[in-house]
Amino acid sequence: MTVAPAYQVLADRLRVEIMSGHLLPGARLPTEPQLCEQSGLSRSTVREALRLLSSQHLIVTTRGVNGGSFVAEPDARTLGESLTDGVGLLLANGVVKGDDFLEVRRMLEVPAAGLAAARREAHHLRELEAAMFDPDTTSLDERIATHAAFHLAVAAASGNTLLCLVVRPLYTVTDRKAAAHNAPLPMWRIIDRDHRNLLVAIRDQDIDLAMEIARGHIDNVRPSEVPPQHAREPVPGVAALKERPV
């Protein structure tokens, strides 16, 4: 049995106090000398534990007369970046496969589209409109960036902060790798069409249609050698939406 290093043990103890709510955001942690006295560890070991907690965005350490280590305020974007790094590592090492992402996208995007249609506000529509792109004139980098921005805007329109946190790695980790290798220009045209159709459904607050378009979008971007989970008839009325102004 592997014994955890002393700094890890101390960091784990402090993490439990933070995650349990015993130490609230903004609360000051004991000073380094106090932690040394409480734990019986050297100052260098205590500092290593604090560096670990800081790297996990759980505490913030400041210097000066009023400095010290404080429990960090929750920040969805920062936490999302940590999650993205972890997911990226799993993908790079082959633990997570590309189609795993499409399955998770189906689980999350379909209900998210329905929630977005039900809850969207004017500023959400502006964000979605700003994430439109012309696949024939924009660069690959612009397409990738706006693709991610569109789906993150749909998640934001759902009004669910946790959903925004969870979906971020799906677009910030995989888009560049997948798009560069598996999405030729005709596929980008399909993606653009789906996005515009979904925007119309969300704008019209058509919950069922928004969910159906989102479901079809996953099948459209699924690699051709991988069959969709559920065969479906074409969505009535979706083709007609392509001609509607956005």
Coordinates of N, CA and C in Angstrom, one line a residue:
M1 N 0.8 -1.2 0.0 CA 0.0 0.0 0.0 C 0.9 1.3 0.0
T2 N 0.6 2.1 -0.9 CA 1.4 3.4 -1.1 C 0.9 4.4 0.0
V3 N 1.9 5.0 0.7 CA 1.6 6.0 1.7 C 1.7 7.3 1.0
A4 N 0.6 8.1 1.2 CA 0.6 9.5 0.6 C 1.7 10.3 1.3
P5 N 2.4 11.2 0.5 CA 3.3 12.1 1.1 C 2.7 13.1 2.1
A6 N 3.5 13.6 3.0 CA 2.9 14.4 4.1 C 2.2 15.6 3.6
Y7 N 2.7 16.3 2.6 CA 2.0 17.5 2.1 C 0.7 17.1 1.5
Q8 N 0.5 15.9 0.9 CA -0.7 15.5 0.3 C -1.8 15.3 1.4
V9 N -1.3 14.7 2.5 CA -2.2 14.4 3.6 C -2.7 15.7 4.2
L10 N -1.8 16.7 4.4 CA -2.3 18.0 4.9 C -3.2 18.7 3.9
A11 N -2.9 18.7 2.6 CA -3.7 19.3 1.6 C -5.1 18.6 1.6
D12 N -5.2 17.3 1.8 CA -6.4 16.6 1.8 C -7.3 17.0 3.0
R13 N -6.6 17.2 4.1 CA -7.4 17.6 5.3 C -8.0 19.0 5.1
L14 N -7.2 19.9 4.6 CA -7.7 21.2 4.4 C -8.8 21.2 3.3
R15 N -8.6 20.4 2.3 CA -9.6 20.3 1.2 C -11.0 19.9 1.8
V16 N -10.9 18.9 2.7 CA -12.2 18.4 3.3 C -12.9 19.6 4.1
E17 N -12.1 20.4 4.8 CA -12.7 21.5 5.5 C -13.3 22.5 4.6
I18 N -12.7 22.7 3.4 CA -13.2 23.7 2.5 C -14.4 23.1 1.8
M19 N -14.4 21.9 1.3 CA -15.5 21.3 0.6 C -16.7 21.0 1.5
S20 N -16.5 20.8 2.8 CA -17.6 20.6 3.7 C -18.3 21.9 4.1
G21 N -17.6 23.0 3.8 CA -18.2 24.3 4.2 C -17.7 24.8 5.6
H22 N -16.9 24.0 6.2 CA -16.3 24.4 7.5 C -15.5 25.7 7.3
L23 N -14.8 25.7 6.2 CA -14.1 27.0 5.8 C -14.8 27.6 4.6
L24 N -15.4 28.7 4.8 CA -16.2 29.3 3.8 C -15.3 30.2 2.9
P25 N -15.8 30.5 1.6 CA -15.1 31.4 0.8 C -14.7 32.7 1.4
G26 N -13.4 33.1 1.3 CA -12.9 34.3 1.9 C -12.3 34.1 3.3
A27 N -12.6 32.9 3.9 CA -12.0 32.6 5.2 C -10.5 32.4 5.2
R28 N -9.8 32.9 6.2 CA -8.4 32.8 6.2 C -8.0 31.5 6.8
L29 N -7.1 30.8 6.2 CA -6.5 29.6 6.7 C -5.5 29.9 7.8
P30 N -5.2 29.0 8.7 CA -4.2 29.2 9.7 C -2.9 29.6 9.0
T31 N -2.1 30.3 9.7 CA -0.8 30.8 9.1 C 0.1 29.6 8.9
E32 N 1.2 29.8 8.2 CA 2.1 28.7 8.0 C 2.7 28.2 9.3
P33 N 3.1 29.1 10.2 CA 3.6 28.6 11.5 C 2.6 27.8 12.3
Q34 N 1.3 28.3 12.2 CA 0.2 27.6 12.9 C 0.0 26.2 12.3
L35 N 0.0 26.1 11.0 CA -0.1 24.8 10.4 C 1.0 23.9 10.7
C36 N 2.2 24.4 10.8 CA 3.4 23.6 11.2 C 3.2 23.1 12.6
E37 N 2.7 23.9 13.5 CA 2.5 23.5 14.9 C 1.4 22.5 15.0
Q38 N 0.3 22.7 14.2 CA -0.9 21.8 14.3 C -0.5 20.4 13.7
S39 N 0.3 20.4 12.6 CA 0.5 19.2 11.9 C 1.8 18.5 12.2
G40 N 2.7 19.2 12.8 CA 4.0 18.7 13.1 C 4.9 18.6 11.9
L41 N 4.6 19.3 10.8 CA 5.3 19.2 9.6 C 6.2 20.4 9.5
S42 N 7.2 20.3 8.6 CA 8.1 21.4 8.3 C 7.4 22.5 7.5
R43 N 8.0 23.7 7.5 CA 7.5 24.8 6.8 C 7.4 24.5 5.3
S44 N 8.5 23.9 4.8 CA 8.5 23.6 3.4 C 7.4 22.6 3.0
T45 N 7.1 21.7 3.8 CA 6.0 20.7 3.6 C 4.7 21.4 3.6
V46 N 4.5 22.3 4.5 CA 3.2 23.1 4.6 C 3.1 23.9 3.4
R47 N 4.1 24.5 2.9 CA 4.1 25.4 1.7 C 3.7 24.5 0.5
E48 N 4.2 23.3 0.4 CA 3.9 22.5 -0.7 C 2.4 22.1 -0.7
A49 N 1.9 21.9 0.5 CA 0.4 21.6 0.6 C -0.4 22.8 0.1
L50 N 0.0 24.0 0.5 CA -0.7 25.2 0.1 C -0.6 25.4 -1.4
R51 N 0.6 25.1 -1.9 CA 0.8 25.3 -3.4 C -0.2 24.3 -4.1
L52 N -0.3 23.1 -3.6 CA -1.2 22.2 -4.2 C -2.6 22.7 -4.2
L53 N -3.1 23.2 -3.1 CA -4.5 23.7 -3.0 C -4.7 24.9 -3.9
S54 N -3.6 25.7 -4.0 CA -3.7 26.9 -4.9 C -3.8 26.5 -6.3
S55 N -3.0 25.5 -6.7 CA -3.1 25.0 -8.1 C -4.4 24.4 -8.5
Q56 N -5.2 23.9 -7.5 CA -6.5 23.4 -7.7 C -7.6 24.5 -7.5
H57 N -7.2 25.7 -7.4 CA -8.1 26.9 -7.3 C -9.0 26.8 -6.1
L58 N -8.5 26.2 -5.0 CA -9.3 26.1 -3.8 C -8.9 27.2 -2.8
I59 N -7.7 27.7 -2.9 CA -7.2 28.8 -2.0 C -6.5 29.9 -2.9
V60 N -6.4 31.1 -2.3 CA -5.6 32.1 -2.9 C -4.7 32.6 -1.8
T61 N -3.4 32.7 -2.2 CA -2.4 33.2 -1.2 C -1.9 34.6 -1.6
T62 N -1.9 35.5 -0.7 CA -1.4 36.8 -0.9 C -0.2 37.1 0.0
R63 N 0.6 38.1 -0.3 CA 1.8 38.5 0.5 C 1.5 39.8 1.1
G64 N 2.4 40.2 2.0 CA 2.2 41.5 2.6 C 1.7 41.4 4.1
V65 N 1.5 42.6 4.7 CA 1.1 42.7 6.1 C -0.2 41.9 6.3
N66 N -1.1 42.1 5.4 CA -2.4 41.5 5.6 C -2.6 40.2 4.7
G67 N -1.4 39.7 4.3 CA -1.5 38.5 3.4 C -1.7 37.2 4.2
G68 N -1.8 36.2 3.4 CA -2.1 34.9 4.0 C -2.7 34.0 2.9
S69 N -3.3 32.9 3.3 CA -4.0 32.0 2.4 C -5.5 32.0 2.8
F70 N -6.3 32.2 1.8 CA -7.7 32.4 1.9 C -8.5 31.4 1.0
V71 N -9.6 30.9 1.5 CA -10.4 30.1 0.7 C -10.9 30.9 -0.5
A72 N -10.8 30.3 -1.7 CA -11.1 31.0 -2.9 C -12.6 31.1 -3.1
E73 N -13.0 32.2 -3.7 CA -14.4 32.4 -4.1 C -14.7 31.4 -5.3
P74 N -15.9 30.8 -5.3 CA -16.2 29.9 -6.4 C -16.3 30.7 -7.7
D75 N -15.7 30.1 -8.7 CA -15.7 30.7 -10.0 C -15.9 29.6 -11.1
A76 N -17.0 29.6 -11.8 CA -17.3 28.5 -12.7 C -16.3 28.4 -13.8
R77 N -15.9 29.6 -14.3 CA -14.9 29.5 -15.4 C -13.6 28.9 -15.0
T78 N -13.1 29.3 -13.8 CA -11.8 28.8 -13.3 C -11.9 27.3 -13.1
L79 N -13.0 26.9 -12.4 CA -13.2 25.4 -12.2 C -13.4 24.7 -13.5
G80 N -14.0 25.3 -14.5 CA -14.2 24.7 -15.8 C -12.8 24.5 -16.5
E81 N -11.9 25.4 -16.3 CA -10.6 25.3 -16.9 C -9.9 24.1 -16.2
S82 N -10.0 23.9 -14.9 CA -9.4 22.7 -14.3 C -10.0 21.4 -14.8
L83 N -11.3 21.4 -15.0 CA -12.0 20.2 -15.5 C -11.5 20.0 -17.0
T84 N -11.4 21.0 -17.7 CA -10.9 20.9 -19.1 C -9.5 20.3 -19.2
D85 N -8.6 20.7 -18.3 CA -7.3 20.2 -18.3 C -7.3 18.7 -18.0
G86 N -8.2 18.3 -17.0 CA -8.3 16.9 -16.7 C -8.8 16.0 -17.8
V87 N -9.8 16.5 -18.5 CA -10.4 15.8 -19.6 C -9.5 15.8 -20.8
G88 N -8.7 16.9 -21.0 CA -7.8 16.9 -22.1 C -6.7 15.8 -21.9
L89 N -6.3 15.6 -20.6 CA -5.3 14.6 -20.3 C -5.8 13.2 -20.6
L90 N -7.1 13.0 -20.2 CA -7.7 11.7 -20.5 C -7.8 11.4 -22.0
L91 N -8.1 12.4 -22.7 CA -8.2 12.3 -24.2 C -6.9 12.0 -24.8
A92 N -5.9 12.8 -24.4 CA -4.5 12.6 -24.9 C -3.9 11.3 -24.7
N93 N -4.3 10.6 -23.6 CA -3.8 9.3 -23.2 C -4.7 8.2 -23.7
G94 N -5.7 8.5 -24.4 CA -6.6 7.5 -25.0 C -7.6 6.9 -24.0
V95 N -7.7 7.4 -22.8 CA -8.6 6.9 -21.9 C -10.0 7.2 -22.3
V96 N -10.2 8.4 -22.9 CA -11.5 8.8 -23.4 C -11.4 8.9 -24.9
K97 N -12.3 8.3 -25.6 CA -12.3 8.3 -27.1 C -13.2 9.4 -27.6
G98 N -13.0 9.7 -28.9 CA -13.8 10.8 -29.5 C -15.3 10.5 -29.5
D99 N -15.7 9.3 -29.7 CA -17.2 9.0 -29.7 C -17.8 9.1 -28.3
D100 N -16.9 8.9 -27.3 CA -17.4 9.1 -25.9 C -17.9 10.6 -25.8
F101 N -17.3 11.5 -26.4 CA -17.7 12.9 -26.3 C -19.0 13.1 -27.0
L102 N -19.2 12.4 -28.2 CA -20.5 12.6 -28.9 C -21.6 12.0 -28.0
E103 N -21.4 10.9 -27.3 CA -22.4 10.3 -26.5 C -22.8 11.3 -25.4
V104 N -21.8 11.9 -24.8 CA -22.0 12.8 -23.7 C -22.7 14.1 -24.2
R105 N -22.3 14.5 -25.4 CA -23.0 15.7 -26.0 C -24.4 15.4 -26.2
R106 N -24.8 14.2 -26.6 CA -26.2 13.9 -26.8 C -26.9 14.0 -25.5
M107 N -26.3 13.5 -24.4 CA -27.0 13.5 -23.1 C -27.2 14.9 -22.6
L108 N -26.3 15.8 -22.9 CA -26.3 17.1 -22.3 C -27.0 18.2 -23.3
E109 N -26.6 18.1 -24.6 CA -27.0 19.2 -25.5 C -28.5 19.1 -25.8
V110 N -29.1 17.9 -25.9 CA -30.5 17.9 -26.2 C -31.4 18.5 -25.2
P111 N -31.3 18.1 -23.9 CA -32.1 18.8 -22.9 C -31.7 20.3 -22.7
A112 N -30.4 20.6 -22.9 CA -29.9 22.0 -22.8 C -30.6 22.9 -23.9
A113 N -30.8 22.3 -25.1 CA -31.4 23.1 -26.1 C -32.9 23.4 -25.7
G114 N -33.6 22.4 -25.1 CA -34.9 22.6 -24.7 C -35.0 23.7 -23.6
L115 N -34.1 23.6 -22.7 CA -34.1 24.6 -21.6 C -33.8 26.0 -22.1
A116 N -32.8 26.0 -23.1 CA -32.5 27.3 -23.7 C -33.7 28.0 -24.4
A117 N -34.5 27.1 -25.1 CA -35.7 27.6 -25.8 C -36.7 28.2 -24.7
A118 N -36.8 27.5 -23.6 CA -37.7 27.9 -22.6 C -37.3 29.1 -21.8
R119 N -36.0 29.3 -21.6 CA -35.5 30.3 -20.7 C -34.7 31.4 -21.3
R120 N -34.5 31.4 -22.6 CA -33.6 32.3 -23.2 C -34.1 33.8 -23.0
E121 N -33.1 34.7 -22.9 CA -33.4 36.1 -22.8 C -32.8 36.8 -24.0
A122 N -33.0 38.1 -24.1 CA -32.5 38.8 -25.3 C -31.0 38.7 -25.4
H123 N -30.3 38.8 -24.3 CA -28.8 38.8 -24.4 C -28.3 37.5 -24.8
H124 N -29.0 36.4 -24.5 CA -28.6 35.1 -25.0 C -28.7 35.0 -26.5
L125 N -29.8 35.5 -27.0 CA -30.0 35.5 -28.5 C -28.9 36.3 -29.2
R126 N -28.5 37.4 -28.5 CA -27.4 38.2 -29.1 C -26.1 37.4 -29.1
E127 N -25.9 36.7 -28.1 CA -24.6 35.8 -28.0 C -24.7 34.7 -29.0
L128 N -25.8 34.1 -29.2 CA -26.0 33.1 -30.2 C -25.8 33.6 -31.6
E129 N -26.4 34.8 -31.9 CA -26.2 35.4 -33.2 C -24.8 35.8 -33.5
A130 N -24.1 36.2 -32.5 CA -22.7 36.6 -32.6 C -21.8 35.4 -32.9
A131 N -22.3 34.2 -32.6 CA -21.5 33.0 -32.8 C -21.8 32.3 -34.2
M132 N -22.5 33.0 -35.1 CA -22.7 32.5 -36.4 C -21.5 32.7 -37.2
F133 N -21.3 31.8 -38.2 CA -20.1 32.0 -39.1 C -20.5 31.5 -40.5
D134 N -19.7 32.0 -41.5 CA -19.9 31.6 -42.9 C -18.8 30.6 -43.1
P135 N -19.1 29.4 -43.3 CA -18.0 28.3 -43.5 C -17.2 28.5 -44.7
D136 N -17.7 29.3 -45.7 CA -17.0 29.5 -47.0 C -16.0 30.6 -46.9
T137 N -16.1 31.5 -45.9 CA -15.2 32.6 -45.9 C -14.4 32.7 -44.7
T138 N -14.7 32.0 -43.6 CA -14.0 32.1 -42.3 C -12.9 31.1 -42.3
S139 N -11.9 31.4 -41.5 CA -10.7 30.4 -41.4 C -11.1 29.3 -40.5
L140 N -10.3 28.2 -40.5 CA -10.6 27.1 -39.6 C -10.6 27.5 -38.1
D141 N -9.6 28.4 -37.8 CA -9.5 28.9 -36.4 C -10.8 29.6 -36.0
E142 N -11.3 30.4 -36.9 CA -12.6 31.2 -36.6 C -13.8 30.2 -36.5
R143 N -13.8 29.2 -37.3 CA -14.9 28.3 -37.3 C -14.9 27.5 -36.0
I144 N -13.7 27.1 -35.6 CA -13.6 26.3 -34.3 C -14.0 27.2 -33.1
A145 N -13.5 28.5 -33.1 CA -13.8 29.3 -32.0 C -15.3 29.7 -31.9
T146 N -15.9 29.9 -33.1 CA -17.3 30.3 -33.0 C -18.2 29.1 -32.8
H147 N -17.8 27.9 -33.2 CA -18.5 26.7 -32.9 C -18.6 26.5 -31.4
A148 N -17.4 26.6 -30.7 CA -17.4 26.5 -29.3 C -18.3 27.6 -28.6
A149 N -18.2 28.8 -29.1 CA -18.9 29.9 -28.5 C -20.4 29.7 -28.7
F150 N -20.9 29.1 -29.8 CA -22.3 28.9 -30.0 C -22.8 27.9 -29.0
H151 N -22.1 26.8 -28.8 CA -22.6 25.7 -27.9 C -22.5 26.2 -26.4
L152 N -21.5 26.9 -26.1 CA -21.4 27.5 -24.7 C -22.5 28.5 -24.5
A153 N -22.9 29.2 -25.6 CA -24.0 30.2 -25.4 C -25.4 29.5 -25.2
V154 N -25.5 28.3 -25.9 CA -26.8 27.5 -25.7 C -26.8 27.1 -24.2
A155 N -25.7 26.6 -23.7 CA -25.6 26.2 -22.3 C -25.9 27.4 -21.4
A156 N -25.4 28.5 -21.7 CA -25.7 29.7 -20.8 C -27.1 30.1 -20.9
A157 N -27.8 29.9 -22.1 CA -29.2 30.3 -22.2 C -30.1 29.3 -21.4
S158 N -29.5 28.1 -21.1 CA -30.3 27.2 -20.3 C -30.5 27.7 -18.9
G159 N -29.7 28.6 -18.4 CA -29.8 29.1 -17.1 C -29.3 28.2 -16.0
N160 N -28.5 27.2 -16.4 CA -28.0 26.2 -15.4 C -26.5 26.4 -15.3
T161 N -26.0 26.9 -14.3 CA -24.5 27.2 -14.1 C -23.7 25.9 -14.1
L162 N -24.2 24.9 -13.5 CA -23.5 23.6 -13.5 C -23.4 23.0 -14.9
L163 N -24.4 23.1 -15.7 CA -24.4 22.7 -17.0 C -23.3 23.4 -17.8
C164 N -23.2 24.7 -17.6 CA -22.1 25.5 -18.3 C -20.7 25.0 -17.9
L165 N -20.6 24.6 -16.7 CA -19.3 24.1 -16.2 C -19.0 22.8 -16.8
V166 N -19.9 21.9 -16.9 CA -19.7 20.5 -17.3 C -19.5 20.5 -18.8
V167 N -20.2 21.3 -19.6 CA -20.0 21.2 -21.1 C -18.8 21.9 -21.6
R168 N -18.1 22.7 -20.9 CA -17.0 23.5 -21.4 C -15.9 22.6 -22.0
P169 N -15.5 21.5 -21.3 CA -14.4 20.6 -21.9 C -14.9 20.0 -23.2
L170 N -16.1 19.9 -23.5 CA -16.6 19.3 -24.7 C -16.2 20.1 -25.9
Y171 N -16.0 21.4 -25.7 CA -15.7 22.3 -26.8 C -14.3 22.9 -26.8
T172 N -13.8 23.0 -25.6 CA -12.4 23.6 -25.5 C -11.3 22.6 -25.6
V173 N -11.7 21.3 -25.4 CA -10.6 20.2 -25.6 C -10.7 19.6 -26.9
T174 N -11.8 19.2 -27.4 CA -11.9 18.4 -28.6 C -12.1 19.1 -29.9
D175 N -12.6 20.3 -29.9 CA -12.9 21.0 -31.1 C -11.7 21.0 -32.1
R176 N -10.6 21.5 -31.6 CA -9.5 21.7 -32.6 C -9.0 20.4 -33.2
K177 N -8.9 19.4 -32.3 CA -8.4 18.1 -32.8 C -9.4 17.4 -33.7
A178 N -10.7 17.4 -33.3 CA -11.7 16.8 -34.1 C -12.0 17.5 -35.4
A179 N -12.1 18.9 -35.3 CA -12.4 19.6 -36.5 C -11.3 19.6 -37.6
A180 N -10.1 19.7 -37.1 CA -9.0 19.7 -38.1 C -8.9 18.4 -38.9
H181 N -9.2 17.3 -38.3 CA -9.0 16.0 -38.9 C -10.3 15.4 -39.5
N182 N -11.5 15.7 -39.0 CA -12.7 15.0 -39.3 C -13.8 15.9 -39.9
A183 N -13.5 17.2 -40.1 CA -14.6 18.1 -40.5 C -14.2 18.8 -41.8
P184 N -14.3 18.3 -42.9 CA -14.1 19.0 -44.2 C -15.1 20.1 -44.4
L185 N -14.9 21.0 -45.4 CA -15.8 22.1 -45.6 C -17.3 21.7 -45.7
P186 N -17.7 20.6 -46.4 CA -19.1 20.3 -46.4 C -19.7 20.0 -45.0
M187 N -18.9 19.4 -44.1 CA -19.3 19.2 -42.8 C -19.6 20.5 -42.0
W188 N -18.7 21.5 -42.3 CA -18.8 22.8 -41.6 C -20.1 23.5 -42.1
R189 N -20.5 23.3 -43.4 CA -21.7 23.8 -43.9 C -22.9 23.2 -43.2
I190 N -22.8 21.9 -42.9 CA -23.9 21.3 -42.2 C -24.0 21.8 -40.7
I191 N -22.8 22.0 -40.1 CA -22.8 22.5 -38.8 C -23.4 23.9 -38.7
D192 N -23.0 24.7 -39.7 CA -23.6 26.1 -39.8 C -25.1 26.0 -40.0
R193 N -25.6 25.2 -40.8 CA -27.0 25.0 -41.0 C -27.7 24.6 -39.7
D194 N -27.2 23.6 -39.0 CA -27.8 23.2 -37.8 C -27.8 24.3 -36.8
H195 N -26.7 25.0 -36.7 CA -26.7 26.1 -35.7 C -27.7 27.2 -36.0
R196 N -27.9 27.5 -37.3 CA -28.9 28.5 -37.6 C -30.3 28.0 -37.4
N197 N -30.5 26.8 -37.7 CA -31.9 26.2 -37.4 C -32.2 26.2 -35.9
L198 N -31.1 25.8 -35.1 CA -31.3 25.8 -33.6 C -31.6 27.2 -33.1
L199 N -30.8 28.2 -33.6 CA -31.1 29.6 -33.2 C -32.5 30.0 -33.4
V200 N -33.1 29.6 -34.6 CA -34.4 30.0 -34.9 C -35.4 29.3 -33.9
A201 N -35.2 28.1 -33.6 CA -36.0 27.4 -32.7 C -36.0 27.9 -31.3
I202 N -34.8 28.3 -30.8 CA -34.6 28.9 -29.5 C -35.2 30.3 -29.5
R203 N -35.0 31.0 -30.5 CA -35.6 32.4 -30.6 C -37.2 32.3 -30.6
D204 N -37.7 31.3 -31.2 CA -39.2 31.1 -31.3 C -39.7 30.4 -30.0
Q205 N -38.8 30.0 -29.1 CA -39.1 29.3 -27.9 C -39.9 28.0 -28.2
D206 N -39.5 27.3 -29.3 CA -40.1 26.0 -29.7 C -39.2 24.9 -29.0
I207 N -39.6 24.5 -27.8 CA -38.8 23.6 -27.0 C -38.6 22.3 -27.8
D208 N -39.7 21.7 -28.2 CA -39.6 20.3 -28.9 C -38.7 20.4 -30.1
L209 N -38.9 21.4 -30.9 CA -38.1 21.5 -32.2 C -36.6 21.8 -31.8
A210 N -36.3 22.6 -30.8 CA -35.0 22.8 -30.4 C -34.3 21.5 -30.0
M211 N -35.0 20.7 -29.2 CA -34.4 19.5 -28.8 C -34.2 18.5 -30.0
E212 N -35.1 18.5 -30.9 CA -35.0 17.6 -32.1 C -33.8 18.0 -33.0
I213 N -33.7 19.3 -33.2 CA -32.5 19.8 -34.0 C -31.2 19.5 -33.3
A214 N -31.2 19.7 -32.0 CA -29.9 19.4 -31.2 C -29.6 17.9 -31.3
R215 N -30.6 17.1 -31.3 CA -30.4 15.6 -31.4 C -29.9 15.3 -32.8
G216 N -30.5 15.8 -33.8 CA -30.0 15.6 -35.2 C -28.6 16.1 -35.4
H217 N -28.3 17.2 -34.8 CA -27.0 17.8 -34.9 C -25.9 16.8 -34.5
I218 N -26.1 16.1 -33.4 CA -25.1 15.1 -32.9 C -24.9 14.1 -34.0
D219 N -26.0 13.6 -34.5 CA -25.9 12.5 -35.6 C -25.2 13.1 -36.8
N220 N -25.4 14.3 -37.1 CA -24.7 14.9 -38.3 C -23.2 15.0 -38.2
V221 N -22.7 15.2 -36.9 CA -21.3 15.4 -36.7 C -20.7 14.1 -36.3
R222 N -21.5 13.0 -36.1 CA -20.9 11.7 -35.7 C -20.1 11.1 -36.9
P223 N -18.9 10.6 -36.7 CA -18.2 10.0 -37.8 C -19.1 8.9 -38.5
S224 N -18.9 8.9 -39.9 CA -19.8 8.1 -40.7 C -19.7 6.6 -40.3
E225 N -18.6 6.1 -39.8 CA -18.4 4.7 -39.5 C -19.1 4.3 -38.2
V226 N -19.6 5.3 -37.4 CA -20.2 5.0 -36.2 C -21.7 5.3 -36.3
P227 N -22.6 4.3 -36.2 CA -24.0 4.6 -36.4 C -24.6 5.4 -35.2
P228 N -25.6 6.2 -35.5 CA -26.2 6.9 -34.4 C -26.9 5.9 -33.5
Q229 N -27.1 6.4 -32.2 CA -27.8 5.5 -31.3 C -29.2 5.2 -31.6
H230 N -29.9 6.2 -32.2 CA -31.3 6.0 -32.5 C -31.6 6.5 -33.9
A231 N -32.1 5.6 -34.7 CA -32.5 6.0 -36.1 C -33.7 6.8 -36.0
R232 N -33.8 7.9 -36.8 CA -35.0 8.7 -36.7 C -35.4 9.2 -38.1
E233 N -36.7 9.5 -38.3 CA -37.1 10.1 -39.5 C -36.7 11.6 -39.5
P234 N -36.5 12.2 -40.7 CA -36.1 13.6 -40.7 C -37.2 14.4 -40.0
V235 N -36.7 15.5 -39.4 CA -37.5 16.4 -38.6 C -38.4 17.2 -39.5
P236 N -39.7 17.1 -39.4 CA -40.6 18.0 -40.2 C -40.3 19.4 -40.0
G237 N -40.2 20.2 -41.1 CA -40.1 21.6 -41.0 C -38.7 22.1 -40.8
V238 N -37.7 21.2 -40.5 CA -36.3 21.7 -40.2 C -35.7 22.3 -41.5
A239 N -35.9 21.6 -42.6 CA -35.3 22.0 -43.9 C -35.8 23.4 -44.2
A240 N -37.0 23.7 -43.9 CA -37.6 25.0 -44.3 C -37.0 26.1 -43.5
L241 N -36.5 25.8 -42.3 CA -35.9 26.8 -41.5 C -34.6 27.4 -42.1
K242 N -34.0 26.6 -43.0 CA -32.7 27.1 -43.5 C -32.9 28.4 -44.3
E243 N -34.1 28.6 -44.8 CA -34.3 29.8 -45.6 C -34.8 31.0 -44.8
R244 N -35.1 30.7 -43.5 CA -35.6 31.8 -42.7 C -34.5 32.7 -42.3
P245 N -34.7 34.0 -42.2 CA -33.6 35.0 -41.8 C -33.4 34.8 -40.3
V246 N -32.1 35.0 -39.9 CA -31.7 34.8 -38.5 C -31.5 36.2 -37.9

